[in-house]
Amino acid sequence: MSKITSLSTTQQEKLNTHCQKLHDFILHSGKDLTREEVESYIEWIYSKIGKPKPIILIFDSYLAQKVAINILNNNKFRESQVESQVWSQVRSQVRSQVESQVWSQVESQVRSQVRSQGLEFIEQSFGYGYESWWLTFTEYWKNEGIVKSDDFNSYLGLNRCGIWSIVYFEKSVFICKLPIKILKDERGRLHSVKSPSVQWRDGLDNYFIHGVGFEKDLWQKIVDRKLEPRELMKMPNTDQRFVALNHYGFERALTELAPKLIDQSKRGNKLYSIKFDAYTMKFLKYTDTVNGENRISFVKPEFDDADEAMAWKHNMTKNEYQNKLRVEA
């Protein structure tokens, strides 16, 4: 068989269609799974590494899986993980689009939730969340008749049951089902101001606004606009503060905070200061040169010159900024 060095236009179109179908399956199908579906596949994996069939534990959410793993790992008869054996005997890891767009965000939030309870976060990078790229690509070539492997078919079959994450131990395996629904914004970031962005069967959902994670109570207060602008400004997490203010409405929030105009340049840049409690924050108000819309951008509190602050925003000195404007004029 000759070596394939590039995809034809038809092959590329078919691959794109295949990738989209699997992407939709992982993120939007909400497929449930049963013990009967995965049992033979798990037994096959453990036979590959010379281990007896383990106890199979299935969970309805990523957080529930991690908490359950801690119960096992805090036991005095702590099991050894068999990750390296499964890794070397069954597959090698390749990162995926799903991981970059969804998995990393969900993992980050659940990691924080687990650690806030004094628990250990354990992940082995198995399951469709981590493995979708190579599984999708290889499945395409399987369908084209190029890849012919019973082992791959079995490993693919396991994931096709609907596995988001799976963690292997010597005598037990912990499986997390796919979410039932995932919501994203137009840029592919986890997002919803009406319901959880990542919805699990047991209700241990994940909440995001434009890719920024929130605990449920804080998310609810923000989407319902129950926090005053001063409370939003005090939020310690800068990403959360930004998206919260954006949802509330920057113009409205800043107006209610009664900002003080510090400097206005001939170019129309306006530098404002907001002071509350022991905090002082400064922001620029300017006109977008591309579409003419008003923009707001927070800057360092030490600035007292609007053009200097604008130059800093563009990683320039004030002289460089002024010279650039002269050239453009």
Coordinates of N, CA, C and O in Angstrom, one line a residue, residues 119-239:
L119 N -9.8 18.0 49.2 CA -9.6 16.7 48.6 C -8.5 16.8 47.5 O -8.1 17.9 47.1
E120 N -8.1 15.7 47.0 CA -7.0 15.6 46.0 C -7.7 15.4 44.6 O -8.6 14.6 44.5
F121 N -7.2 16.2 43.6 CA -7.8 16.1 42.3 C -6.9 15.1 41.5 O -5.7 15.2 41.3
I122 N -7.6 14.0 41.0 CA -6.9 13.0 40.3 C -7.5 12.8 38.9 O -8.7 12.6 38.7
E123 N -6.6 13.0 37.9 CA -7.1 12.8 36.5 C -6.0 12.1 35.7 O -4.8 12.3 35.9
Q124 N -6.3 11.2 34.8 CA -5.4 10.4 34.1 C -5.4 10.7 32.6 O -4.6 10.1 31.8
S125 N -6.3 11.6 32.1 CA -6.4 12.0 30.7 C -6.9 10.9 29.8 O -6.5 10.8 28.6
F126 N -7.8 10.0 30.3 CA -8.5 9.1 29.5 C -9.9 9.5 29.3 O -10.5 10.0 30.2
G127 N -10.5 9.1 28.2 CA -11.9 9.5 27.9 C -12.0 10.5 26.8 O -11.0 11.1 26.4
Y128 N -13.2 10.7 26.3 CA -13.4 11.5 25.1 C -13.0 12.9 25.3 O -12.6 13.6 24.4
G129 N -13.0 13.5 26.5 CA -12.6 14.8 26.8 C -11.2 15.1 26.4 O -10.8 16.1 25.8
Y130 N -10.3 14.1 26.7 CA -8.9 14.2 26.4 C -8.5 13.6 25.1 O -7.5 14.0 24.5
E131 N -9.2 12.6 24.6 CA -8.7 11.8 23.5 C -9.5 11.9 22.2 O -9.3 11.2 21.3
S132 N -10.3 12.9 22.1 CA -11.2 13.0 21.0 C -10.5 13.2 19.6 O -10.9 12.6 18.6
W133 N -9.3 13.9 19.7 CA -8.7 14.2 18.4 C -8.2 12.9 17.7 O -8.5 12.6 16.6
W134 N -7.3 12.1 18.5 CA -6.8 11.0 17.8 C -7.8 9.9 17.6 O -7.7 9.2 16.6
L135 N -8.8 9.8 18.4 CA -9.9 8.8 18.2 C -10.7 9.2 16.9 O -11.0 8.3 16.1
T136 N -11.0 10.5 16.8 CA -11.7 11.0 15.6 C -10.9 10.7 14.3 O -11.4 10.2 13.3
F137 N -9.7 11.1 14.4 CA -8.8 11.0 13.2 C -8.6 9.5 12.8 O -8.8 9.2 11.6
T138 N -8.3 8.7 13.8 CA -8.1 7.3 13.5 C -9.4 6.6 13.0 O -9.4 5.7 12.2
E139 N -10.5 7.0 13.6 CA -11.8 6.4 13.2 C -12.1 6.7 11.8 O -12.7 5.9 11.1
Y140 N -11.8 7.9 11.4 CA -12.0 8.3 10.0 C -11.2 7.3 9.0 O -11.8 6.8 8.1
W141 N -9.9 7.1 9.4 CA -9.1 6.2 8.5 C -9.6 4.7 8.6 O -9.5 3.9 7.7
K142 N -10.2 4.4 9.8 CA -10.8 3.1 9.9 C -12.0 3.0 8.9 O -12.1 1.9 8.2
N143 N -12.8 4.0 8.9 CA -13.9 4.0 8.0 C -13.5 4.0 6.5 O -14.2 3.5 5.6
E144 N -12.3 4.5 6.2 CA -11.8 4.5 4.9 C -11.1 3.2 4.5 O -10.6 3.0 3.4
G145 N -11.0 2.3 5.5 CA -10.4 1.0 5.2 C -8.9 1.0 5.4 O -8.2 0.0 5.0
I146 N -8.3 2.1 5.9 CA -6.9 2.2 6.0 C -6.4 1.6 7.3 O -5.4 0.8 7.4
V147 N -7.0 1.9 8.4 CA -6.7 1.4 9.7 C -7.5 0.2 10.0 O -8.7 0.2 9.9
K148 N -6.8 -0.9 10.2 CA -7.5 -2.2 10.5 C -6.9 -2.8 11.8 O -5.8 -3.4 11.8
S149 N -7.6 -2.6 12.9 CA -7.0 -3.0 14.2 C -8.2 -3.4 15.1 O -9.0 -2.5 15.4
D150 N -8.2 -4.6 15.6 CA -9.2 -5.0 16.5 C -9.1 -4.3 17.8 O -10.1 -4.0 18.5
D151 N -7.8 -4.0 18.3 CA -7.6 -3.3 19.5 C -8.2 -1.9 19.4 O -8.8 -1.4 20.4
F152 N -7.9 -1.2 18.3 CA -8.5 0.1 18.2 C -10.0 0.1 18.2 O -10.7 0.9 18.8
N153 N -10.6 -0.9 17.5 CA -12.0 -1.0 17.5 C -12.6 -1.2 18.9 O -13.6 -0.6 19.2
S154 N -11.9 -2.0 19.7 CA -12.4 -2.2 21.1 C -12.3 -0.9 21.9 O -13.2 -0.5 22.7
Y155 N -11.1 -0.2 21.7 CA -10.9 1.0 22.5 C -11.9 2.1 22.1 O -12.4 2.8 22.9
L156 N -12.1 2.2 20.8 CA -13.1 3.1 20.3 C -14.5 2.8 20.8 O -15.2 3.7 21.2
G157 N -14.8 1.5 20.8 CA -16.1 1.1 21.3 C -16.4 1.5 22.7 O -17.5 1.9 23.1
L158 N -15.3 1.4 23.5 CA -15.5 1.8 24.9 C -15.8 3.3 25.0 O -16.8 3.7 25.7
N159 N -15.1 4.1 24.3 CA -15.4 5.6 24.4 C -16.7 5.9 23.7 O -17.4 6.8 24.2
R160 N -17.1 5.2 22.7 CA -18.4 5.4 22.1 C -19.6 5.1 23.0 O -20.7 5.5 22.7
C161 N -19.3 4.4 24.0 CA -20.4 4.2 25.0 C -20.8 5.5 25.7 O -21.9 5.6 26.2
G162 N -20.0 6.5 25.6 CA -20.3 7.8 26.2 C -19.5 8.1 27.4 O -20.1 8.4 28.4
I163 N -18.1 8.1 27.3 CA -17.3 8.3 28.4 C -16.6 9.7 28.3 O -15.9 10.0 27.4
W164 N -16.8 10.5 29.4 CA -16.2 11.8 29.4 C -14.8 11.7 30.1 O -13.8 12.3 29.6
S165 N -14.7 10.9 31.2 CA -13.4 10.7 31.9 C -13.4 9.3 32.5 O -14.5 8.8 32.9
I166 N -12.3 8.7 32.5 CA -12.2 7.4 33.1 C -10.8 7.3 33.8 O -9.8 7.7 33.2
V167 N -10.8 6.8 35.0 CA -9.6 6.7 35.8 C -9.5 5.3 36.3 O -10.4 4.7 36.9
Y168 N -8.3 4.7 36.0 CA -8.0 3.3 36.2 C -7.2 3.1 37.5 O -6.2 3.7 37.7
F169 N -7.7 2.1 38.3 CA -6.9 1.7 39.5 C -6.8 0.2 39.3 O -7.4 -0.5 38.5
E170 N -6.0 -0.4 40.2 CA -5.7 -1.9 40.1 C -6.9 -2.7 40.2 O -7.1 -3.7 39.5
K171 N -7.8 -2.3 41.1 CA -9.0 -3.2 41.4 C -10.3 -2.5 41.1 O -11.4 -3.0 41.3
S172 N -10.2 -1.2 40.6 CA -11.5 -0.5 40.4 C -11.2 0.5 39.3 O -10.1 0.9 39.0
V173 N -12.3 0.9 38.6 CA -12.3 1.9 37.5 C -13.4 2.9 37.7 O -14.5 2.5 38.0
F174 N -13.1 4.1 37.6 CA -14.1 5.2 37.9 C -14.4 5.9 36.5 O -13.6 6.5 35.9
I175 N -15.7 5.8 36.2 CA -16.2 6.3 34.9 C -17.1 7.5 35.1 O -18.0 7.5 35.9
C176 N -16.8 8.6 34.3 CA -17.8 9.7 34.3 C -18.5 9.8 33.0 O -17.8 9.8 31.9
K177 N -19.8 9.8 33.0 CA -20.5 9.9 31.8 C -20.4 11.2 31.0 O -19.9 12.2 31.6
L178 N -20.8 11.3 29.8 CA -20.8 12.5 29.1 C -21.8 13.5 29.7 O -22.8 13.0 30.3
P179 N -21.6 14.8 29.7 CA -22.6 15.8 30.1 C -23.8 15.6 29.3 O -23.8 15.1 28.2
I180 N -25.0 16.0 29.8 CA -26.2 15.9 29.1 C -26.4 17.1 28.1 O -27.1 17.0 27.1
K181 N -25.7 18.2 28.4 CA -25.8 19.4 27.6 C -24.7 20.3 27.9 O -24.3 20.5 29.0
I182 N -24.1 21.0 26.8 CA -23.1 21.9 26.9 C -23.4 23.2 26.1 O -23.8 23.0 24.9
L183 N -23.4 24.3 26.7 CA -23.7 25.6 26.0 C -22.5 26.5 25.8 O -21.7 26.6 26.8
K184 N -22.3 27.1 24.6 CA -21.2 27.9 24.4 C -21.6 29.2 23.7 O -22.7 29.3 23.1
D185 N -20.7 30.2 23.7 CA -21.0 31.4 23.0 C -20.5 31.3 21.5 O -20.0 30.3 21.1
E186 N -20.6 32.4 20.8 CA -20.3 32.4 19.3 C -18.8 32.1 19.1 O -18.4 31.8 18.0
R187 N -18.0 32.3 20.2 CA -16.5 32.1 20.0 C -16.1 30.8 20.6 O -14.9 30.5 20.7
G188 N -17.1 29.9 20.9 CA -16.8 28.6 21.3 C -16.4 28.5 22.8 O -16.0 27.4 23.3
R189 N -16.6 29.5 23.6 CA -16.4 29.5 25.0 C -17.6 29.0 25.8 O -18.7 29.4 25.4
L190 N -17.4 28.3 26.9 CA -18.5 27.9 27.7 C -19.2 29.1 28.2 O -18.6 30.0 28.8
H191 N -20.6 29.1 28.0 CA -21.3 30.4 28.3 C -22.8 30.1 28.4 O -23.4 29.5 27.5
S192 N -23.4 30.7 29.4 CA -24.9 30.8 29.4 C -25.2 31.7 30.6 O -24.7 31.6 31.7
V193 N -26.2 32.6 30.4 CA -26.7 33.4 31.5 C -28.1 33.1 31.8 O -28.8 33.8 32.5
K194 N -28.5 31.9 31.3 CA -29.9 31.4 31.6 C -29.9 30.1 32.3 O -30.9 29.7 33.0
S195 N -28.8 29.3 32.1 CA -28.8 28.0 32.7 C -27.3 27.5 32.8 O -26.4 28.2 32.3
P196 N -27.0 26.4 33.5 CA -25.6 26.0 33.6 C -25.0 25.7 32.2 O -25.7 25.2 31.3
S197 N -23.8 26.1 32.0 CA -23.1 25.9 30.7 C -22.8 24.4 30.5 O -22.9 23.9 29.3
V198 N -22.5 23.7 31.5 CA -22.2 22.2 31.4 C -23.2 21.6 32.4 O -23.1 21.8 33.6
Q199 N -24.1 20.8 31.9 CA -25.2 20.2 32.7 C -24.9 18.7 32.8 O -24.8 18.0 31.8
W200 N -24.9 18.2 34.1 CA -24.7 16.8 34.4 C -26.0 16.2 34.9 O -26.9 16.9 35.4
R201 N -26.1 14.9 34.9 CA -27.3 14.2 35.3 C -27.7 14.4 36.8 O -28.8 14.3 37.2
D202 N -26.6 14.5 37.6 CA -26.9 14.6 39.1 C -27.0 16.1 39.5 O -27.2 16.3 40.7
G203 N -27.0 17.0 38.6 CA -27.2 18.4 39.0 C -26.0 19.1 39.5 O -26.0 20.3 39.8
L204 N -24.8 18.5 39.5 CA -23.6 19.1 39.9 C -23.0 19.8 38.7 O -21.9 19.5 38.2
D205 N -23.7 20.9 38.3 CA -23.4 21.5 37.0 C -22.2 22.5 37.1 O -21.8 22.9 38.2
N206 N -21.8 23.0 36.0 CA -20.7 24.0 35.9 C -21.3 25.3 35.2 O -22.0 25.2 34.2
Y207 N -20.9 26.4 35.8 CA -21.5 27.7 35.4 C -20.3 28.6 34.8 O -19.3 28.8 35.5
F208 N -20.6 29.1 33.6 CA -19.6 30.0 33.0 C -20.3 31.2 32.3 O -21.4 31.1 31.8
I209 N -19.6 32.3 32.2 CA -20.0 33.4 31.4 C -18.8 33.8 30.5 O -17.7 34.1 31.0
H210 N -19.0 33.6 29.2 CA -18.0 33.8 28.2 C -16.6 33.2 28.6 O -15.6 33.8 28.6
G211 N -16.7 31.9 29.0 CA -15.5 31.1 29.3 C -14.9 31.3 30.7 O -13.9 30.6 31.0
V212 N -15.5 32.1 31.5 CA -15.0 32.3 32.9 C -15.9 31.6 33.9 O -17.2 31.8 33.8
G213 N -15.4 30.7 34.7 CA -16.1 29.9 35.6 C -16.6 30.6 36.9 O -15.9 31.5 37.4
F214 N -17.8 30.3 37.4 CA -18.3 30.8 38.6 C -18.9 29.7 39.4 O -19.4 28.7 38.9
E215 N -18.9 29.9 40.7 CA -19.8 29.0 41.6 C -21.2 29.4 41.3 O -21.5 30.6 41.0
K216 N -22.1 28.5 41.6 CA -23.5 28.7 41.2 C -24.1 30.0 41.9 O -24.8 30.8 41.2
D217 N -23.9 30.2 43.2 CA -24.5 31.3 43.9 C -24.1 32.6 43.3 O -24.9 33.5 43.1
L218 N -22.7 32.7 43.0 CA -22.2 34.0 42.5 C -22.7 34.2 41.1 O -23.1 35.3 40.7
W219 N -22.7 33.1 40.3 CA -23.3 33.2 38.9 C -24.7 33.7 38.9 O -25.1 34.6 38.1
Q220 N -25.5 33.2 39.8 CA -26.9 33.5 39.9 C -27.1 35.0 40.2 O -27.9 35.7 39.6
K221 N -26.3 35.5 41.1 CA -26.4 36.9 41.5 C -26.0 37.8 40.3 O -26.6 38.9 40.1
I222 N -25.0 37.4 39.6 CA -24.5 38.2 38.5 C -25.5 38.2 37.3 O -25.9 39.3 36.8
V223 N -26.0 37.0 36.9 CA -27.0 37.0 35.8 C -28.3 37.7 36.2 O -29.0 38.2 35.3
D224 N -28.7 37.7 37.5 CA -29.9 38.4 37.9 C -29.6 39.9 38.2 O -30.5 40.6 38.6
R225 N -28.3 40.3 38.1 CA -27.9 41.7 38.4 C -28.3 42.1 39.8 O -28.8 43.2 40.0
K226 N -28.1 41.2 40.7 CA -28.4 41.5 42.1 C -27.2 42.1 42.9 O -27.4 42.5 44.1
L227 N -26.1 42.2 42.3 CA -24.9 42.8 42.9 C -24.8 44.2 42.4 O -24.9 44.5 41.3
E228 N -24.5 45.1 43.4 CA -24.3 46.5 43.0 C -22.9 46.7 42.3 O -22.0 45.9 42.5
P229 N -22.8 47.7 41.5 CA -21.5 47.9 40.8 C -20.3 47.9 41.7 O -19.2 47.4 41.4
R230 N -20.4 48.5 42.9 CA -19.3 48.5 43.9 C -18.9 47.1 44.3 O -17.8 46.8 44.6
E231 N -19.9 46.2 44.4 CA -19.6 44.9 44.8 C -18.9 44.1 43.7 O -18.0 43.3 43.9
L232 N -19.3 44.5 42.4 CA -18.7 43.9 41.3 C -17.2 44.3 41.2 O -16.3 43.5 40.9
M233 N -17.0 45.6 41.5 CA -15.6 46.1 41.4 C -14.7 45.5 42.4 O -13.5 45.5 42.3
K234 N -15.3 45.0 43.5 CA -14.5 44.4 44.6 C -14.1 42.9 44.4 O -13.4 42.3 45.1
M235 N -14.7 42.3 43.3 CA -14.4 40.9 43.1 C -12.9 40.7 42.9 O -12.3 41.3 42.0
P236 N -12.3 39.8 43.6 CA -10.9 39.6 43.6 C -10.4 39.0 42.2 O -9.3 39.3 41.8
N237 N -11.2 38.2 41.6 CA -10.8 37.5 40.4 C -11.1 38.5 39.2 O -12.2 38.9 38.9
T238 N -10.0 38.9 38.5 CA -10.1 39.9 37.5 C -10.9 39.5 36.3 O -11.7 40.3 35.7
D239 N -10.8 38.2 35.9 CA -11.6 37.7 34.8 C -13.1 37.7 35.2 O -14.0 38.1 34.3

